[in-house]
PDB file of C-alpha atoms in Angstrom:
ATOM      1  CA  UNK A   1     -30.828 115.850   7.829  1.00 48.00           C
ATOM      2  CA  UNK A   2     -32.385 115.858  11.267  1.00 47.00           C
ATOM      3  CA  UNK A   3     -30.567 114.873  14.433  1.00 48.00           C
ATOM      4  CA  UNK A   4     -32.587 111.687  14.734  1.00 42.00           C
ATOM      5  CA  UNK A   5     -31.681 110.586  11.211  1.00 46.00           C
ATOM      6  CA  UNK A   6     -28.042 111.409  11.809  1.00 48.00           C
ATOM      7  CA  UNK A   7     -27.955 109.377  15.047  1.00 47.00           C
ATOM      8  CA  UNK A   8     -29.739 106.443  13.374  1.00 43.00           C
ATOM      9  CA  UNK A   9     -27.327 106.480  10.494  1.00 47.00           C
ATOM     10  CA  UNK A  10     -24.400 106.839  12.863  1.00 44.00           C
ATOM     11  CA  UNK A  11     -25.537 103.863  14.934  1.00 40.00           C
ATOM     12  CA  UNK A  12     -26.080 101.852  11.763  1.00 40.00           C
ATOM     13  CA  UNK A  13     -22.646 102.798  10.602  1.00 43.00           C
ATOM     14  CA  UNK A  14     -21.001 101.852  13.906  1.00 44.00           C
ATOM     15  CA  UNK A  15     -22.879  98.542  14.407  1.00 45.00           C
ATOM     16  CA  UNK A  16     -22.918  97.513  10.738  1.00 46.00           C
ATOM     17  CA  UNK A  17     -25.861  97.211   8.373  1.00 44.00           C
ATOM     18  CA  UNK A  18     -28.915  95.397   9.729  1.00 46.00           C
ATOM     19  CA  UNK A  19     -29.423  91.711   8.680  1.00 47.00           C
ATOM     20  CA  UNK A  20     -31.595  91.201   5.679  1.00 49.00           C
ATOM     21  CA  UNK A  21     -33.980  88.233   5.007  1.00 48.00           C
ATOM     22  CA  UNK A  22     -31.424  86.587   2.720  1.00 50.00           C
ATOM     23  CA  UNK A  23     -28.730  86.731   5.401  1.00 51.00           C
ATOM     24  CA  UNK A  24     -31.013  84.866   7.861  1.00 50.00           C
ATOM     25  CA  UNK A  25     -31.807  82.011   5.368  1.00 45.00           C
ATOM     26  CA  UNK A  26     -28.125  81.609   4.547  1.00 54.00           C
ATOM     27  CA  UNK A  27     -27.273  81.219   8.215  1.00 56.00           C
ATOM     28  CA  UNK A  28     -29.921  78.522   8.706  1.00 48.00           C
ATOM     29  CA  UNK A  29     -28.669  76.588   5.684  1.00 53.00           C
ATOM     30  CA  UNK A  30     -25.114  76.640   6.956  1.00 60.00           C
ATOM     31  CA  UNK A  31     -26.238  75.275  10.341  1.00 60.00           C
ATOM     32  CA  UNK A  32     -28.229  72.446   8.713  1.00 54.00           C
ATOM     33  CA  UNK A  33     -25.323  71.478   6.467  1.00 59.00           C
ATOM     34  CA  UNK A  34     -23.007  71.361   9.475  1.00 62.00           C
ATOM     35  CA  UNK A  35     -25.398  69.027  11.311  1.00 63.00           C
ATOM     36  CA  UNK A  36     -25.770  66.747   8.243  1.00 57.00           C
ATOM     37  CA  UNK A  37     -21.990  66.563   7.821  1.00 60.00           C
ATOM     38  CA  UNK A  38     -21.625  65.573  11.467  1.00 64.00           C
ATOM     39  CA  UNK A  39     -24.258  62.822  11.136  1.00 62.00           C
ATOM     40  CA  UNK A  40     -22.617  61.431   7.965  1.00 53.00           C
ATOM     41  CA  UNK A  41     -19.212  61.387   9.629  1.00 63.00           C
ATOM     42  CA  UNK A  42     -20.676  59.622  12.701  1.00 65.00           C
ATOM     43  CA  UNK A  43     -22.356  56.954  10.538  1.00 61.00           C
ATOM     44  CA  UNK A  44     -19.115  56.459   8.555  1.00 60.00           C
ATOM     45  CA  UNK A  45     -17.118  55.906  11.761  1.00 55.00           C
ATOM     46  CA  UNK A  46     -19.722  53.419  13.088  1.00 61.00           C
ATOM     47  CA  UNK A  47     -19.700  51.493   9.785  1.00 57.00           C
ATOM     48  CA  UNK A  48     -15.903  51.350   9.821  1.00 58.00           C
ATOM     49  CA  UNK A  49     -15.839  50.038  13.392  1.00 57.00           C
ATOM     50  CA  UNK A  50     -18.511  47.457  12.574  1.00 57.00           C
ATOM     51  CA  UNK A  51     -16.525  46.146   9.571  1.00 55.00           C
ATOM     52  CA  UNK A  52     -13.404  45.727  11.726  1.00 53.00           C
ATOM     53  CA  UNK A  53     -15.216  43.586  14.297  1.00 55.00           C
ATOM     54  CA  UNK A  54     -15.012  39.808  13.623  1.00 54.00           C
ATOM     55  CA  UNK A  55     -18.330  38.284  12.675  1.00 55.00           C
ATOM     56  CA  UNK A  56     -19.488  35.454  14.851  1.00 54.00           C
ATOM     57  CA  UNK A  57     -22.090  32.761  14.363  1.00 53.00           C
ATOM     58  CA  UNK A  58     -24.741  31.558  16.755  1.00 55.00           C
ATOM     59  CA  UNK A  59     -22.280  29.213  18.464  1.00 53.00           C
ATOM     60  CA  UNK A  60     -19.576  31.829  18.824  1.00 52.00           C
ATOM     61  CA  UNK A  61     -17.357  30.567  15.999  1.00 52.00           C
ATOM     62  CA  UNK A  62     -15.568  33.352  14.164  1.00 50.00           C
ATOM     63  CA  UNK A  63     -16.552  33.880  10.531  1.00 51.00           C
ATOM     64  CA  UNK A  64     -14.603  35.562   7.775  1.00 51.00           C
ATOM     65  CA  UNK A  65     -16.177  36.579   4.507  1.00 51.00           C
ATOM     66  CA  UNK A  66     -19.146  34.306   5.185  1.00 51.00           C
ATOM     67  CA  UNK A  67     -16.837  31.268   5.601  1.00 54.00           C
ATOM     68  CA  UNK A  68     -16.706  29.596   8.970  1.00 54.00           C
ATOM     69  CA  UNK A  69     -13.352  29.279  10.688  1.00 54.00           C
ATOM     70  CA  UNK A  70     -13.030  26.425  13.121  1.00 51.00           C
ATOM     71  CA  UNK A  71     -11.555  27.125  16.464  1.00 57.00           C
ATOM     72  CA  UNK A  72      -8.140  25.626  17.140  1.00 57.00           C
ATOM     73  CA  UNK A  73      -9.693  23.452  19.813  1.00 72.00           C
ATOM     74  CA  UNK A  74     -12.065  21.819  17.335  1.00 79.00           C
ATOM     75  CA  UNK A  75      -9.247  21.032  14.889  1.00 77.00           C
ATOM     76  CA  UNK A  76      -7.127  19.591  17.672  1.00 81.00           C
ATOM     77  CA  UNK A  77      -9.977  17.353  18.833  1.00 79.00           C
ATOM     78  CA  UNK A  78     -10.578  16.046  15.305  1.00 84.00           C
ATOM     79  CA  UNK A  79      -6.869  15.345  14.864  1.00 86.00           C
ATOM     80  CA  UNK A  80      -6.708  13.542  18.195  1.00 83.00           C
ATOM     81  CA  UNK A  81      -9.710  11.387  17.297  1.00 86.00           C
ATOM     82  CA  UNK A  82      -8.136  10.413  13.962  1.00 88.00           C
ATOM     83  CA  UNK A  83      -4.826   9.563  15.643  1.00 89.00           C
ATOM     84  CA  UNK A  84      -6.580   7.377  18.207  1.00 90.00           C
ATOM     85  CA  UNK A  85      -8.553   5.594  15.470  1.00 90.00           C
ATOM     86  CA  UNK A  86      -5.346   4.951  13.498  1.00 91.00           C
ATOM     87  CA  UNK A  87      -3.565   3.591  16.573  1.00 89.00           C
ATOM     88  CA  UNK A  88      -6.445   1.290  17.475  1.00 90.00           C
ATOM     89  CA  UNK A  89      -6.690   0.032  13.878  1.00 90.00           C
ATOM     90  CA  UNK A  90      -2.942  -0.605  13.807  1.00 88.00           C
ATOM     91  CA  UNK A  91      -3.041  -2.552  17.074  1.00 88.00           C
ATOM     92  CA  UNK A  92      -5.996  -4.650  15.902  1.00 85.00           C
ATOM     93  CA  UNK A  93      -4.292  -5.385  12.584  1.00 83.00           C
ATOM     94  CA  UNK A  94      -1.150  -6.457  14.418  1.00 79.00           C
ATOM     95  CA  UNK A  95      -3.140  -8.776  16.673  1.00 80.00           C
ATOM     96  CA  UNK A  96      -4.892 -10.343  13.674  1.00 78.00           C
ATOM     97  CA  UNK A  97      -1.565 -10.855  11.881  1.00 70.00           C
ATOM     98  CA  UNK A  98      -0.066 -12.480  14.946  1.00 69.00           C
ATOM     99  CA  UNK A  99      -3.073 -14.747  15.339  1.00 69.00           C
ATOM    100  CA  UNK A 100      -3.105 -15.829  11.691  1.00 69.00           C
ATOM    101  CA  UNK A 101       0.642 -15.840  10.936  1.00 70.00           C
ATOM    102  CA  UNK A 102       2.049 -19.189   9.852  1.00 71.00           C
ATOM    103  CA  UNK A 103       5.802 -19.710   9.978  1.00 87.00           C
ATOM    104  CA  UNK A 104       6.843 -20.953   6.490  1.00 87.00           C
ATOM    105  CA  UNK A 105       9.543 -23.225   7.911  1.00 92.00           C
ATOM    106  CA  UNK A 106       7.113 -24.795  10.373  1.00 93.00           C
ATOM    107  CA  UNK A 107       4.523 -25.346   7.637  1.00 93.00           C
ATOM    108  CA  UNK A 108       7.023 -26.974   5.259  1.00 95.00           C
ATOM    109  CA  UNK A 109       8.507 -29.078   8.052  1.00 95.00           C
ATOM    110  CA  UNK A 110       5.040 -30.376   8.890  1.00 95.00           C
ATOM    111  CA  UNK A 111       4.367 -31.284   5.241  1.00 96.00           C
ATOM    112  CA  UNK A 112       7.719 -33.004   4.981  1.00 97.00           C
ATOM    113  CA  UNK A 113       7.078 -35.047   8.129  1.00 96.00           C
ATOM    114  CA  UNK A 114       3.696 -36.123   6.783  1.00 96.00           C
ATOM    115  CA  UNK A 115       5.109 -37.135   3.401  1.00 96.00           C
ATOM    116  CA  UNK A 116       7.843 -39.321   4.905  1.00 97.00           C
ATOM    117  CA  UNK A 117       5.754 -40.492   7.865  1.00 96.00           C
ATOM    118  CA  UNK A 118       8.218 -39.289  10.512  1.00 96.00           C
ATOM    119  CA  UNK A 119       8.431 -36.680  13.217  1.00 93.00           C
ATOM    120  CA  UNK A 120      12.124 -35.861  12.956  1.00 94.00           C
ATOM    121  CA  UNK A 121      12.508 -33.120  10.343  1.00 97.00           C
ATOM    122  CA  UNK A 122      15.185 -30.447  10.350  1.00 96.00           C
ATOM    123  CA  UNK A 123      16.519 -27.811   7.972  1.00 95.00           C
ATOM    124  CA  UNK A 124      19.662 -28.630   6.058  1.00 95.00           C
ATOM    125  CA  UNK A 125      20.390 -25.570   3.966  1.00 91.00           C
ATOM    126  CA  UNK A 126      23.842 -26.866   3.038  1.00 94.00           C
ATOM    127  CA  UNK A 127      21.919 -28.757   0.364  1.00 95.00           C
ATOM    128  CA  UNK A 128      20.133 -25.612  -0.908  1.00 95.00           C
ATOM    129  CA  UNK A 129      22.414 -25.338  -3.933  1.00 94.00           C
ATOM    130  CA  UNK A 130      21.417 -23.190  -6.931  1.00 93.00           C
ATOM    131  CA  UNK A 131      22.604 -23.177 -10.538  1.00 89.00           C
ATOM    132  CA  UNK A 132      21.435 -19.617 -11.316  1.00 91.00           C
ATOM    133  CA  UNK A 133      19.837 -16.604  -9.660  1.00 91.00           C
ATOM    134  CA  UNK A 134      16.363 -17.014 -11.158  1.00 93.00           C
ATOM    135  CA  UNK A 135      15.660 -20.630 -10.262  1.00 96.00           C
ATOM    136  CA  UNK A 136      16.539 -21.147  -6.628  1.00 96.00           C
ATOM    137  CA  UNK A 137      16.216 -23.402  -3.614  1.00 97.00           C
ATOM    138  CA  UNK A 138      14.926 -21.276  -0.754  1.00 96.00           C
ATOM    139  CA  UNK A 139      15.398 -24.013   1.828  1.00 96.00           C
ATOM    140  CA  UNK A 140      15.893 -27.751   2.223  1.00 97.00           C
ATOM    141  CA  UNK A 141      14.476 -30.004   4.934  1.00 98.00           C
ATOM    142  CA  UNK A 142      15.843 -33.397   5.892  1.00 97.00           C
ATOM    143  CA  UNK A 143      13.612 -36.211   7.202  1.00 97.00           C
ATOM    144  CA  UNK A 144      14.989 -38.950   9.463  1.00 97.00           C
ATOM    145  CA  UNK A 145      13.517 -42.061  11.020  1.00 96.00           C
ATOM    146  CA  UNK A 146      13.643 -42.927  14.707  1.00 94.00           C
ATOM    147  CA  UNK A 147      17.127 -44.422  14.319  1.00 95.00           C
ATOM    148  CA  UNK A 148      18.392 -41.203  12.782  1.00 95.00           C
ATOM    149  CA  UNK A 149      18.630 -42.558   9.264  1.00 96.00           C
ATOM    150  CA  UNK A 150      17.946 -40.036   6.493  1.00 96.00           C
ATOM    151  CA  UNK A 151      14.871 -40.988   4.516  1.00 97.00           C
ATOM    152  CA  UNK A 152      14.726 -38.094   2.110  1.00 97.00           C
ATOM    153  CA  UNK A 153      14.599 -34.370   1.483  1.00 98.00           C
ATOM    154  CA  UNK A 154      12.054 -31.677   0.832  1.00 98.00           C
ATOM    155  CA  UNK A 155      13.235 -28.876  -1.429  1.00 98.00           C
ATOM    156  CA  UNK A 156      11.419 -25.558  -1.326  1.00 98.00           C
ATOM    157  CA  UNK A 157      12.073 -24.638  -4.957  1.00 97.00           C
ATOM    158  CA  UNK A 158      11.216 -21.560  -7.020  1.00 97.00           C
ATOM    159  CA  UNK A 159      10.973 -21.772 -10.797  1.00 97.00           C
ATOM    160  CA  UNK A 160      10.968 -18.729 -13.076  1.00 96.00           C
ATOM    161  CA  UNK A 161       9.522 -18.305 -16.559  1.00 94.00           C
ATOM    162  CA  UNK A 162       5.867 -18.803 -15.695  1.00 94.00           C
ATOM    163  CA  UNK A 163       3.204 -16.637 -17.277  1.00 90.00           C
ATOM    164  CA  UNK A 164       2.643 -14.620 -14.103  1.00 87.00           C
ATOM    165  CA  UNK A 165       6.147 -14.738 -12.650  1.00 90.00           C
ATOM    166  CA  UNK A 166       7.286 -17.647 -10.496  1.00 95.00           C
ATOM    167  CA  UNK A 167       5.975 -20.997  -9.319  1.00 96.00           C
ATOM    168  CA  UNK A 168       6.963 -22.286  -5.885  1.00 97.00           C
ATOM    169  CA  UNK A 169       6.944 -26.033  -5.335  1.00 98.00           C
ATOM    170  CA  UNK A 170       7.864 -28.514  -2.626  1.00 98.00           C
ATOM    171  CA  UNK A 171       9.846 -31.265  -4.336  1.00 98.00           C
ATOM    172  CA  UNK A 172      10.313 -34.447  -2.293  1.00 98.00           C
ATOM    173  CA  UNK A 173      13.326 -36.588  -3.292  1.00 98.00           C
ATOM    174  CA  UNK A 174      14.096 -39.652  -1.195  1.00 98.00           C
ATOM    175  CA  UNK A 175      17.549 -40.702  -0.131  1.00 97.00           C
ATOM    176  CA  UNK A 176      17.895 -42.962  -3.206  1.00 97.00           C
ATOM    177  CA  UNK A 177      17.202 -40.092  -5.596  1.00 97.00           C
ATOM    178  CA  UNK A 178      13.621 -40.951  -6.510  1.00 98.00           C
ATOM    179  CA  UNK A 179      11.187 -38.029  -6.841  1.00 98.00           C
ATOM    180  CA  UNK A 180       8.604 -39.067  -4.275  1.00 97.00           C
ATOM    181  CA  UNK A 181       6.129 -36.210  -4.741  1.00 98.00           C
ATOM    182  CA  UNK A 182       5.685 -32.661  -6.059  1.00 98.00           C
ATOM    183  CA  UNK A 183       3.404 -30.295  -4.196  1.00 97.00           C
ATOM    184  CA  UNK A 184       2.500 -26.709  -5.019  1.00 96.00           C
ATOM    185  CA  UNK A 185       3.437 -24.216  -2.337  1.00 96.00           C
ATOM    186  CA  UNK A 186       2.551 -20.935  -4.062  1.00 94.00           C
ATOM    187  CA  UNK A 187       1.670 -19.840  -7.587  1.00 94.00           C
ATOM    188  CA  UNK A 188      -0.152 -17.011  -9.302  1.00 92.00           C
ATOM    189  CA  UNK A 189      -1.046 -18.641 -12.597  1.00 92.00           C
ATOM    190  CA  UNK A 190      -4.532 -18.686 -14.034  1.00 88.00           C
ATOM    191  CA  UNK A 191      -6.227 -21.630 -12.359  1.00 81.00           C
ATOM    192  CA  UNK A 192      -7.088 -23.354 -15.602  1.00 90.00           C
ATOM    193  CA  UNK A 193      -3.515 -23.238 -16.911  1.00 93.00           C
ATOM    194  CA  UNK A 194      -1.834 -24.421 -13.734  1.00 95.00           C
ATOM    195  CA  UNK A 195      -4.332 -27.203 -13.138  1.00 95.00           C
ATOM    196  CA  UNK A 196      -3.779 -28.524 -16.648  1.00 95.00           C
ATOM    197  CA  UNK A 197      -0.004 -28.485 -16.286  1.00 96.00           C
ATOM    198  CA  UNK A 198      -0.032 -30.124 -12.871  1.00 96.00           C
ATOM    199  CA  UNK A 199      -2.452 -32.826 -13.995  1.00 96.00           C
ATOM    200  CA  UNK A 200      -0.559 -33.586 -17.205  1.00 96.00           C
ATOM    201  CA  UNK A 201       3.076 -33.293 -16.104  1.00 96.00           C
ATOM    202  CA  UNK A 202       3.268 -34.111 -12.409  1.00 97.00           C
ATOM    203  CA  UNK A 203       3.002 -37.894 -13.098  1.00 96.00           C
ATOM    204  CA  UNK A 204       5.899 -37.546 -15.567  1.00 95.00           C
ATOM    205  CA  UNK A 205       8.209 -36.252 -12.836  1.00 97.00           C
ATOM    206  CA  UNK A 206       7.102 -38.359  -9.880  1.00 97.00           C
ATOM    207  CA  UNK A 207       8.926 -41.691  -9.872  1.00 96.00           C
ATOM    208  CA  UNK A 208      11.959 -40.491 -11.821  1.00 96.00           C
ATOM    209  CA  UNK A 209      15.294 -41.506 -10.345  1.00 97.00           C
ATOM    210  CA  UNK A 210      17.389 -38.366 -10.666  1.00 96.00           C
ATOM    211  CA  UNK A 211      20.616 -40.319 -10.245  1.00 95.00           C
ATOM    212  CA  UNK A 212      19.922 -42.171 -13.490  1.00 93.00           C
ATOM    213  CA  UNK A 213      18.926 -39.194 -15.621  1.00 92.00           C
ATOM    214  CA  UNK A 214      21.161 -37.984 -18.406  1.00 87.00           C
ATOM    215  CA  UNK A 215      19.076 -34.874 -18.722  1.00 86.00           C
ATOM    216  CA  UNK A 216      15.969 -33.198 -17.395  1.00 94.00           C
ATOM    217  CA  UNK A 217      14.572 -31.093 -20.172  1.00 95.00           C
ATOM    218  CA  UNK A 218      11.291 -29.461 -21.163  1.00 96.00           C
ATOM    219  CA  UNK A 219      10.587 -30.125 -24.827  1.00 95.00           C
ATOM    220  CA  UNK A 220       8.015 -28.385 -27.071  1.00 94.00           C
ATOM    221  CA  UNK A 221       4.408 -29.449 -26.919  1.00 91.00           C
ATOM    222  CA  UNK A 222       3.522 -32.162 -29.423  1.00 85.00           C
ATOM    223  CA  UNK A 223       7.020 -33.605 -29.592  1.00 87.00           C
ATOM    224  CA  UNK A 224       7.329 -37.112 -28.257  1.00 83.00           C
ATOM    225  CA  UNK A 225       9.942 -37.677 -25.548  1.00 80.00           C
ATOM    226  CA  UNK A 226      12.651 -40.113 -26.547  1.00 79.00           C
ATOM    227  CA  UNK A 227      13.991 -40.884 -23.068  1.00 84.00           C
ATOM    228  CA  UNK A 228      13.415 -40.350 -19.388  1.00 85.00           C
ATOM    229  CA  UNK A 229      13.918 -36.762 -18.370  1.00 90.00           C
ATOM    230  CA  UNK A 230      12.328 -35.261 -21.469  1.00 94.00           C
ATOM    231  CA  UNK A 231       9.032 -33.662 -20.458  1.00 95.00           C
ATOM    232  CA  UNK A 232       6.626 -32.245 -23.035  1.00 95.00           C
ATOM    233  CA  UNK A 233       5.168 -28.794 -22.362  1.00 96.00           C
ATOM    234  CA  UNK A 234       1.401 -28.658 -22.117  1.00 96.00           C
ATOM    235  CA  UNK A 235      -0.243 -27.227 -25.221  1.00 94.00           C
ATOM    236  CA  UNK A 236      -1.280 -23.577 -24.819  1.00 92.00           C
ATOM    237  CA  UNK A 237       0.335 -23.515 -21.373  1.00 95.00           C
ATOM    238  CA  UNK A 238       4.002 -23.333 -22.309  1.00 95.00           C
ATOM    239  CA  UNK A 239       4.920 -20.593 -19.831  1.00 96.00           C
ATOM    240  CA  UNK A 240       3.227 -22.328 -16.920  1.00 96.00           C
ATOM    241  CA  UNK A 241       4.899 -25.591 -17.978  1.00 97.00           C
ATOM    242  CA  UNK A 242       8.245 -23.774 -17.954  1.00 97.00           C
ATOM    243  CA  UNK A 243       7.876 -22.389 -14.433  1.00 97.00           C
ATOM    244  CA  UNK A 244       6.717 -25.782 -13.137  1.00 97.00           C
ATOM    245  CA  UNK A 245       9.615 -27.594 -14.812  1.00 97.00           C
ATOM    246  CA  UNK A 246      12.264 -25.113 -13.668  1.00 97.00           C
ATOM    247  CA  UNK A 247      11.280 -25.485 -10.013  1.00 97.00           C
ATOM    248  CA  UNK A 248      11.646 -29.262 -10.216  1.00 98.00           C
ATOM    249  CA  UNK A 249      14.853 -29.005 -12.237  1.00 97.00           C
ATOM    250  CA  UNK A 250      16.609 -26.835  -9.653  1.00 97.00           C
ATOM    251  CA  UNK A 251      15.627 -29.297  -6.908  1.00 97.00           C
ATOM    252  CA  UNK A 252      17.092 -32.164  -8.944  1.00 97.00           C
ATOM    253  CA  UNK A 253      20.251 -30.147  -9.524  1.00 96.00           C
ATOM    254  CA  UNK A 254      20.599 -29.422  -5.799  1.00 97.00           C
ATOM    255  CA  UNK A 255      20.176 -33.104  -4.897  1.00 97.00           C
ATOM    256  CA  UNK A 256      22.738 -34.295  -7.441  1.00 96.00           C
ATOM    257  CA  UNK A 257      25.224 -31.543  -6.511  1.00 95.00           C
ATOM    258  CA  UNK A 258      25.011 -32.526  -2.824  1.00 95.00           C
ATOM    259  CA  UNK A 259      25.463 -36.192  -3.768  1.00 93.00           C
ATOM    260  CA  UNK A 260      28.760 -35.182  -5.390  1.00 92.00           C
ATOM    261  CA  UNK A 261      29.864 -33.534  -2.172  1.00 91.00           C
ATOM    262  CA  UNK A 262      29.036 -29.940  -3.095  1.00 89.00           C
ATOM    263  CA  UNK A 263      27.576 -27.635  -0.461  1.00 83.00           C
ATOM    264  CA  UNK A 264      25.931 -24.231  -0.555  1.00 77.00           C
TER     265      UNK A 264
END
């Protein structure tokens, strides 16, 4: 071996073997893969940051999963508007009720004054005497003339047993015990039934002297009454007849009990 060959081999041995073509390609591939990995990692980080940011609409409202979330301020405004509307409606309803409210006592007192042709009418609930808890006298009004003489009474009477509950009547009985008039105050019966009962039976009650009655009884439809105080129920309106009768009966009872010295 020549000196030149020995030196070349020695240098090659000291510095390592020279790079081959395959070594160069491998190095380039490693560099490219490193760059690709860096780009992928960068895109992954950007995507993660983007997903963590709240999505907003054109008007700045925050969205979540495609569903719009209202700002607290918007909800508060809507609530306030609804509260104001409710308050205004409540005030208006109260004003309407006040404007249209009719005091029951004042209304009955006015009717009583008209019936007896006087202006002096006052409550006398000592005469509001009941014989059971279902048929009751809610109030009693006393009518007097200008000299202070009692002319008669108006009983606000409630009779049970009607088809749709109760029938409320104003029963006018004069000081001598004669039923002067019967007037409906409130009832919920079918119009046809109540009208039939009132038309058929009211004349049977009006004019009766309760002081002379042995009984005041509602008898079955079709049966002829044998004496005063027996009132036939209207055919196919027995329940309505019952409620109507019971209201008058409790008024008669209250009048007769007071005449005996009883009080509420």
